[in-house]
Amino acid sequence: MNVVALLAFLYGGCLAQYSPQTLPGRTSIVHLFEWRWVDVAAECEHYLAAHGFGGVQISPPNEHIVLNNPWRPWWERYQPISYKLCSRSGNEEEFRDMVTRCNNVGVRIYADVVINHMCGASGGSGTHSACRTYFNAGAEDFPAVPYSSWDFNDGRCKTKSGNIENYNDINQVRDCRLVSLLDLALEKEYVQGKIAGYLNKLIDAGVAGFRVDASKHMWPGDMEAIFSQLKSLDTRWFSNGTKPFIYQEVIDLGGEAIKSAQYFGIGRVTEFKYSAKLGTVVRKWSGEKMAYLRNWGEGWAFMPSDRALVFVDNHDNQRGHGAGGASILTFWDSRLYKVAVAFMLAHPYGLTRVMSSFRWNRYFVNGKDLNDWMGPPSYSNGSTKAVTLNPDTTCGNGWVCEHRWRQIRNMVIFRNVVDGQPFGNWWDNGSNQIAFGRGTTGFIAINNDDWNMDVTLQTGLPAGTYCDVISGQREGDRCTGLRVIVAADGRASFQISNTAEDPMLAIHVDAKL
Ligand code: QV4
Ligand code: CA
């Protein structure tokens, strides 16, 4: 190995935990929230690989509590009972089969790992868990791990209730119970070893990394002690010595004692400001305008781009949980949602995660959705329904499949095409009409004003006729959508009606006719 290669290797090795280890040119991941493993595997093979998706965030794969009041809430999966690979999404065999099949078509799997706690204190005792494994929450007894009361933080927590009461007290946030969830003593080598064993089992199955749940509630030093015990990724699919991708769930909207930056040494961190702010801008609330997006990213006091995991909505804030607020855009507001997702995927900031949801019966009382607990589409015995496909490639059985919406799926490809190209050729009308390009490879124009947009702009693109990937796409030398003609000087005219189904146009060099 020459010196340059050696340096590149060492550099790559050191920074491995920030890279999703996707195939080259694949830049986004998708969260298939609550999908069954058999459906994820099929989606990798039949859709994600062909449409340029880099990987999938899956719901927690370990054994969790089963709750009947409310009935089978989605959040039961955030209450671990053991580290057996057995959950509402499927059993261990199905899990291993999914990871293998997705990797075989070049789509990575990232496991959502819940390692800060076990189930809630009032979870009862018995075998009401995904694999009927016995536990006793009151006695803090989880024999299948095994954990006993020695392995929990009770002694270290100083609040009266034993729960987190004040988010400005770092010790409480990390050593007390998050909404009564039994808080693991992560400073104990024994506990660290059990968790590292669980994560290594997932690595052995072939996962490429982890979404680390509730990271704010764990001391970075304890997390480092756990992650330093991790194996390299499976050499069936990854080169020798590749470390797992790590992205940590820390909700830092500013104003709390715990900052995202405290976790940068371990891996990437979720940038929740991105989701909250983008929703506010696209909704034009609080005096925000699309024109202000000119310096989006670090210019908005977000974390460094190479540390950020970004999204328009996630499984919590789309239903009012964890930093949810009225500004968050979701599939329920589909027109504005597509605008926000298109902007995210066109803009270079951060590593992008697309949300894929299920529908539930929202029931608002005084602005709060009383059905925010509702679990995935399921049968009366509690088993999750399959993701079925309609003839028009949308999903049935209550699955929303935002990632299959033409406008979103085609922008995932746009991001792959423009990868590495600089942000440039910004234009705005001082209000809510904006446009920008990515070097010489792609350009997007959005009209979020209440009047028509009609401008000629420098796109930076080579001359030619391009197919708009929002209204359609290039299929061979045919375009199923609108066309945009770029002149020899790189300029093109953009007319976007404010009442268009999707008020935007996006073109890139792979959609040139
Ligand atoms: C309730 C009360 C407690 C009370 C207890 C008594 O709130 O004060 O002591 O009953 O039994 C569920 C219920 C919650 C209940 C708790 C324990 O909603 O009301 O406590 O269970 O029984 C998800 C849901 C939570 C859910 C949890 C466990 O969002 O509602 O709690 O799963 O099932 C913060 C964190 C951030 C977190 C976010 C939601 O900093 O880390 O809140 N986000 C992640 C996940 C999220 C998950 C968890 C963390 C917990 O993304 O989905 O919470 O693993 O911002
Ligand atoms: Ca904790």
Short mmCIF file of C-alpha atoms in Angstrom, two decimals, residues 114-374:
data_model
loop_
_atom_site.label_atom_id
_atom_site.label_comp_id
_atom_site.label_asym_id
_atom_site.label_seq_id
_atom_site.Cartn_x
_atom_site.Cartn_y
_atom_site.Cartn_z
CA VAL A 114 -33.19 0.78 22.09
CA ILE A 115 -30.39 0.44 24.64
CA ASN A 116 -31.09 3.18 27.19
CA HIS A 117 -33.87 1.31 28.93
CA MET A 118 -36.12 -1.72 29.11
CA CYS A 119 -39.93 -1.55 29.41
CA GLY A 120 -41.96 0.86 31.53
CA ALA A 121 -41.98 0.43 35.32
CA SER A 122 -45.64 -0.49 35.25
CA GLY A 123 -45.18 -3.07 32.50
CA GLY A 124 -46.27 -5.86 34.84
CA SER A 125 -44.94 -9.38 34.93
CA GLY A 126 -45.58 -12.39 32.78
CA THR A 127 -44.99 -13.39 29.21
CA HIS A 128 -46.77 -10.56 27.38
CA SER A 129 -43.81 -10.00 25.09
CA ALA A 130 -43.25 -10.59 21.38
CA CYS A 131 -41.81 -14.11 21.91
CA ARG A 132 -43.57 -14.87 25.16
CA THR A 133 -40.37 -14.47 27.16
CA TYR A 134 -40.98 -14.05 30.89
CA PHE A 135 -40.13 -10.76 32.62
CA ASN A 136 -41.07 -8.83 35.72
CA ALA A 137 -40.95 -5.05 35.30
CA GLY A 138 -41.77 -4.29 38.93
CA ALA A 139 -38.82 -6.40 40.12
CA GLU A 140 -36.62 -5.20 37.22
CA ASP A 141 -36.08 -8.81 36.28
CA PHE A 142 -35.36 -9.67 32.64
CA PRO A 143 -34.00 -13.21 32.86
CA ALA A 144 -33.55 -13.66 29.12
CA VAL A 145 -30.72 -11.08 29.00
CA PRO A 146 -30.27 -11.47 32.01
CA TYR A 147 -30.69 -8.11 33.78
CA SER A 148 -31.68 -7.79 37.41
CA SER A 149 -32.32 -4.77 39.62
CA TRP A 150 -28.54 -4.28 40.00
CA ASP A 151 -28.37 -3.33 36.35
CA PHE A 152 -30.61 -0.29 36.57
CA ASN A 153 -29.91 3.31 37.52
CA ASP A 154 -32.34 3.75 40.40
CA GLY A 155 -29.62 4.59 42.91
CA ARG A 156 -28.11 7.27 40.72
CA CYS A 157 -31.36 9.08 39.97
CA LYS A 158 -32.07 11.87 42.43
CA THR A 159 -35.58 12.98 41.43
CA LYS A 160 -38.55 12.33 43.65
CA SER A 161 -40.56 10.49 41.01
CA GLY A 162 -37.58 8.56 39.65
CA ASN A 163 -38.46 10.05 36.26
CA ILE A 164 -36.79 12.86 34.34
CA GLU A 165 -38.39 16.03 35.64
CA ASN A 166 -36.07 18.78 34.41
CA TYR A 167 -34.36 18.61 31.02
CA ASN A 168 -31.84 21.22 32.10
CA ASP A 169 -30.34 18.88 34.70
CA ILE A 170 -27.96 16.66 32.74
CA ASN A 171 -27.76 14.08 35.52
CA GLN A 172 -31.51 13.58 35.58
CA VAL A 173 -31.79 13.34 31.83
CA ARG A 174 -29.23 10.56 31.75
CA ASP A 175 -29.71 8.72 35.02
CA CYS A 176 -33.45 8.96 35.62
CA ARG A 177 -36.30 7.25 33.82
CA LEU A 178 -37.61 8.65 30.54
CA VAL A 179 -41.41 8.46 30.95
CA SER A 180 -40.99 5.68 33.54
CA LEU A 181 -38.91 3.41 31.25
CA LEU A 182 -36.53 1.33 33.40
CA ASP A 183 -33.18 3.08 32.96
CA LEU A 184 -30.18 0.82 32.39
CA ALA A 185 -26.94 1.39 34.33
CA LEU A 186 -24.83 1.84 31.23
CA GLU A 187 -21.72 2.66 33.26
CA LYS A 188 -21.61 -1.01 34.37
CA GLU A 189 -19.24 -3.13 32.33
CA TYR A 190 -21.69 -6.00 32.57
CA VAL A 191 -24.49 -3.95 30.98
CA GLN A 192 -22.13 -2.56 28.34
CA GLY A 193 -21.12 -6.12 27.47
CA LYS A 194 -24.72 -7.29 27.11
CA ILE A 195 -25.57 -4.40 24.80
CA ALA A 196 -22.37 -4.81 22.76
CA GLY A 197 -23.26 -8.49 22.43
CA TYR A 198 -26.68 -7.55 21.04
CA LEU A 199 -25.23 -5.06 18.56
CA ASN A 200 -22.55 -7.54 17.47
CA LYS A 201 -25.26 -10.12 16.83
CA LEU A 202 -26.89 -7.61 14.48
CA ILE A 203 -23.53 -6.94 12.78
CA ASP A 204 -23.07 -10.69 12.32
CA ALA A 205 -26.43 -10.78 10.58
CA GLY A 206 -25.14 -8.12 8.19
CA VAL A 207 -26.57 -4.78 9.31
CA ALA A 208 -24.60 -1.69 8.22
CA GLY A 209 -25.26 0.44 11.26
CA PHE A 210 -27.50 1.71 14.02
CA ARG A 211 -30.00 4.43 14.78
CA VAL A 212 -29.35 4.84 18.49
CA ASP A 213 -32.61 5.58 20.28
CA ALA A 214 -32.75 8.08 23.14
CA SER A 215 -29.05 8.96 22.92
CA LYS A 216 -29.64 12.17 24.86
CA HIS A 217 -30.44 9.93 27.83
CA MET A 218 -27.08 8.15 27.76
CA TRP A 219 -23.64 9.47 28.76
CA PRO A 220 -21.43 9.78 25.66
CA GLY A 221 -18.60 8.06 27.57
CA ASP A 222 -20.77 5.01 28.27
CA MET A 223 -21.82 4.88 24.63
CA GLU A 224 -18.19 5.00 23.54
CA ALA A 225 -17.39 2.13 25.89
CA ILE A 226 -20.13 0.09 24.18
CA PHE A 227 -19.36 1.03 20.57
CA SER A 228 -15.62 0.44 21.03
CA GLN A 229 -16.54 -3.24 21.50
CA LEU A 230 -18.22 -3.50 18.11
CA LYS A 231 -16.99 -5.76 15.36
CA SER A 232 -16.30 -4.61 11.84
CA LEU A 233 -19.07 -5.12 9.29
CA ASP A 234 -19.58 -8.48 7.63
CA THR A 235 -17.00 -9.05 4.88
CA ARG A 236 -19.63 -10.79 2.76
CA TRP A 237 -20.74 -7.27 1.78
CA PHE A 238 -18.30 -4.75 3.28
CA SER A 239 -14.57 -4.35 2.91
CA ASN A 240 -12.33 -5.52 5.68
CA GLY A 241 -12.31 -3.31 8.77
CA THR A 242 -15.40 -1.25 7.93
CA LYS A 243 -17.01 0.13 11.08
CA PRO A 244 -20.77 0.40 11.50
CA PHE A 245 -22.57 3.62 10.66
CA ILE A 246 -23.87 5.28 13.81
CA TYR A 247 -26.54 7.96 14.03
CA GLN A 248 -27.81 9.08 17.35
CA GLU A 249 -31.24 10.34 18.25
CA VAL A 250 -30.65 13.55 20.18
CA ILE A 251 -33.41 16.15 20.09
CA ASP A 252 -31.56 19.46 20.42
CA LEU A 253 -33.70 22.40 19.37
CA GLY A 254 -31.45 24.70 21.39
CA GLY A 255 -32.07 25.89 24.93
CA GLU A 256 -31.35 22.65 26.78
CA ALA A 257 -28.27 21.59 28.74
CA ILE A 258 -27.52 18.64 26.46
CA LYS A 259 -26.16 19.56 23.03
CA SER A 260 -25.86 17.50 19.89
CA ALA A 261 -22.17 18.40 19.68
CA GLN A 262 -21.46 16.25 22.74
CA TYR A 263 -22.16 13.21 20.54
CA PHE A 264 -20.18 14.09 17.40
CA GLY A 265 -17.25 11.94 18.49
CA ILE A 266 -19.41 8.82 18.30
CA GLY A 267 -21.26 9.30 15.03
CA ARG A 268 -23.84 11.42 13.28
CA VAL A 269 -26.72 13.04 15.14
CA THR A 270 -30.32 13.74 14.14
CA GLU A 271 -30.80 17.46 13.33
CA PHE A 272 -34.31 18.15 14.61
CA LYS A 273 -34.04 21.89 13.92
CA TYR A 274 -34.06 20.99 10.24
CA SER A 275 -37.45 19.29 10.44
CA ALA A 276 -39.08 21.94 12.63
CA LYS A 277 -37.70 24.92 10.65
CA LEU A 278 -38.38 23.54 7.18
CA GLY A 279 -42.02 22.92 8.13
CA THR A 280 -42.31 26.49 9.42
CA VAL A 281 -40.79 27.94 6.23
CA VAL A 282 -42.82 25.87 3.77
CA ARG A 283 -46.01 26.68 5.71
CA LYS A 284 -44.95 30.35 5.68
CA TRP A 285 -45.53 30.63 9.41
CA SER A 286 -43.80 33.05 11.81
CA GLY A 287 -42.93 35.41 8.97
CA GLU A 288 -40.73 32.82 7.29
CA LYS A 289 -40.23 32.81 3.51
CA MET A 290 -38.69 30.37 1.09
CA ALA A 291 -36.28 33.18 0.10
CA TYR A 292 -34.64 32.81 3.52
CA LEU A 293 -33.53 29.29 2.57
CA ARG A 294 -30.62 30.85 0.64
CA ASN A 295 -28.23 30.08 3.52
CA TRP A 296 -30.04 26.92 4.75
CA GLY A 297 -27.82 24.61 6.77
CA GLU A 298 -25.04 25.79 9.06
CA GLY A 299 -26.23 29.34 8.25
CA TRP A 300 -29.36 28.53 10.26
CA ALA A 301 -27.25 27.43 13.24
CA PHE A 302 -27.62 23.75 12.36
CA MET A 303 -24.80 21.31 13.19
CA PRO A 304 -22.04 20.70 10.61
CA SER A 305 -23.45 19.04 7.51
CA ASP A 306 -21.12 16.02 7.79
CA ARG A 307 -22.51 15.26 11.25
CA ALA A 308 -26.20 15.71 10.46
CA LEU A 309 -28.90 13.14 9.73
CA VAL A 310 -31.88 15.10 8.35
CA PHE A 311 -35.54 14.46 7.60
CA VAL A 312 -38.77 16.36 7.01
CA ASP A 313 -40.61 14.27 9.59
CA ASN A 314 -39.91 11.17 11.66
CA HIS A 315 -42.07 8.53 13.31
CA ASP A 316 -42.37 10.62 16.49
CA ASN A 317 -42.88 14.18 15.32
CA GLN A 318 -45.32 13.17 12.56
CA ARG A 319 -47.80 12.33 15.34
CA GLY A 320 -46.92 14.90 18.02
CA HIS A 321 -44.34 12.83 19.95
CA GLY A 322 -40.68 13.85 20.57
CA ALA A 323 -40.34 17.46 19.38
CA GLY A 324 -43.50 17.18 17.37
CA GLY A 325 -45.22 20.47 16.73
CA ALA A 326 -47.86 21.84 14.43
CA SER A 327 -45.19 23.01 11.97
CA ILE A 328 -44.02 19.48 11.11
CA LEU A 329 -45.03 18.52 7.57
CA THR A 330 -46.23 14.97 6.94
CA PHE A 331 -48.03 12.93 4.30
CA TRP A 332 -51.28 14.31 5.72
CA ASP A 333 -50.34 17.65 4.10
CA SER A 334 -49.18 15.97 0.93
CA ARG A 335 -48.75 18.98 -1.36
CA LEU A 336 -46.55 20.98 0.98
CA TYR A 337 -44.88 17.78 2.14
CA LYS A 338 -43.68 17.05 -1.39
CA VAL A 339 -42.33 20.61 -1.63
CA ALA A 340 -40.37 20.16 1.60
CA VAL A 341 -39.02 16.73 0.64
CA ALA A 342 -38.01 17.95 -2.82
CA PHE A 343 -36.16 20.89 -1.27
CA MET A 344 -34.41 18.59 1.22
CA LEU A 345 -33.32 16.13 -1.44
CA ALA A 346 -32.09 18.87 -3.80
CA HIS A 347 -30.14 20.71 -1.10
CA PRO A 348 -26.67 19.39 -0.21
CA TYR A 349 -26.94 19.68 3.59
CA GLY A 350 -26.82 16.50 5.68
CA LEU A 351 -27.50 12.83 5.15
CA THR A 352 -31.14 12.54 4.11
CA ARG A 353 -33.72 10.11 5.47
CA VAL A 354 -37.08 9.69 3.76
CA MET A 355 -40.05 8.72 5.94
CA SER A 356 -42.43 5.91 4.97
CA SER A 357 -45.51 5.78 7.18
CA PHE A 358 -48.77 4.02 7.87
CA ARG A 359 -52.14 5.77 8.03
CA TRP A 360 -54.08 5.89 11.29
CA ASN A 361 -57.38 7.41 12.38
CA ARG A 362 -56.40 10.79 13.66
CA TYR A 363 -58.78 12.13 16.28
CA PHE A 364 -58.03 15.67 17.38
CA VAL A 365 -59.35 17.10 20.60
CA ASN A 366 -58.09 20.59 21.43
CA GLY A 367 -55.27 20.22 18.92
CA LYS A 368 -54.04 16.92 20.32
CA ASP A 369 -54.42 13.65 18.40
CA LEU A 370 -55.89 11.19 20.89
CA ASN A 371 -55.03 8.36 18.50
CA ASP A 372 -51.31 9.18 18.31
CA TRP A 373 -50.65 5.72 19.83
CA MET A 374 -52.24 3.68 17.03
#
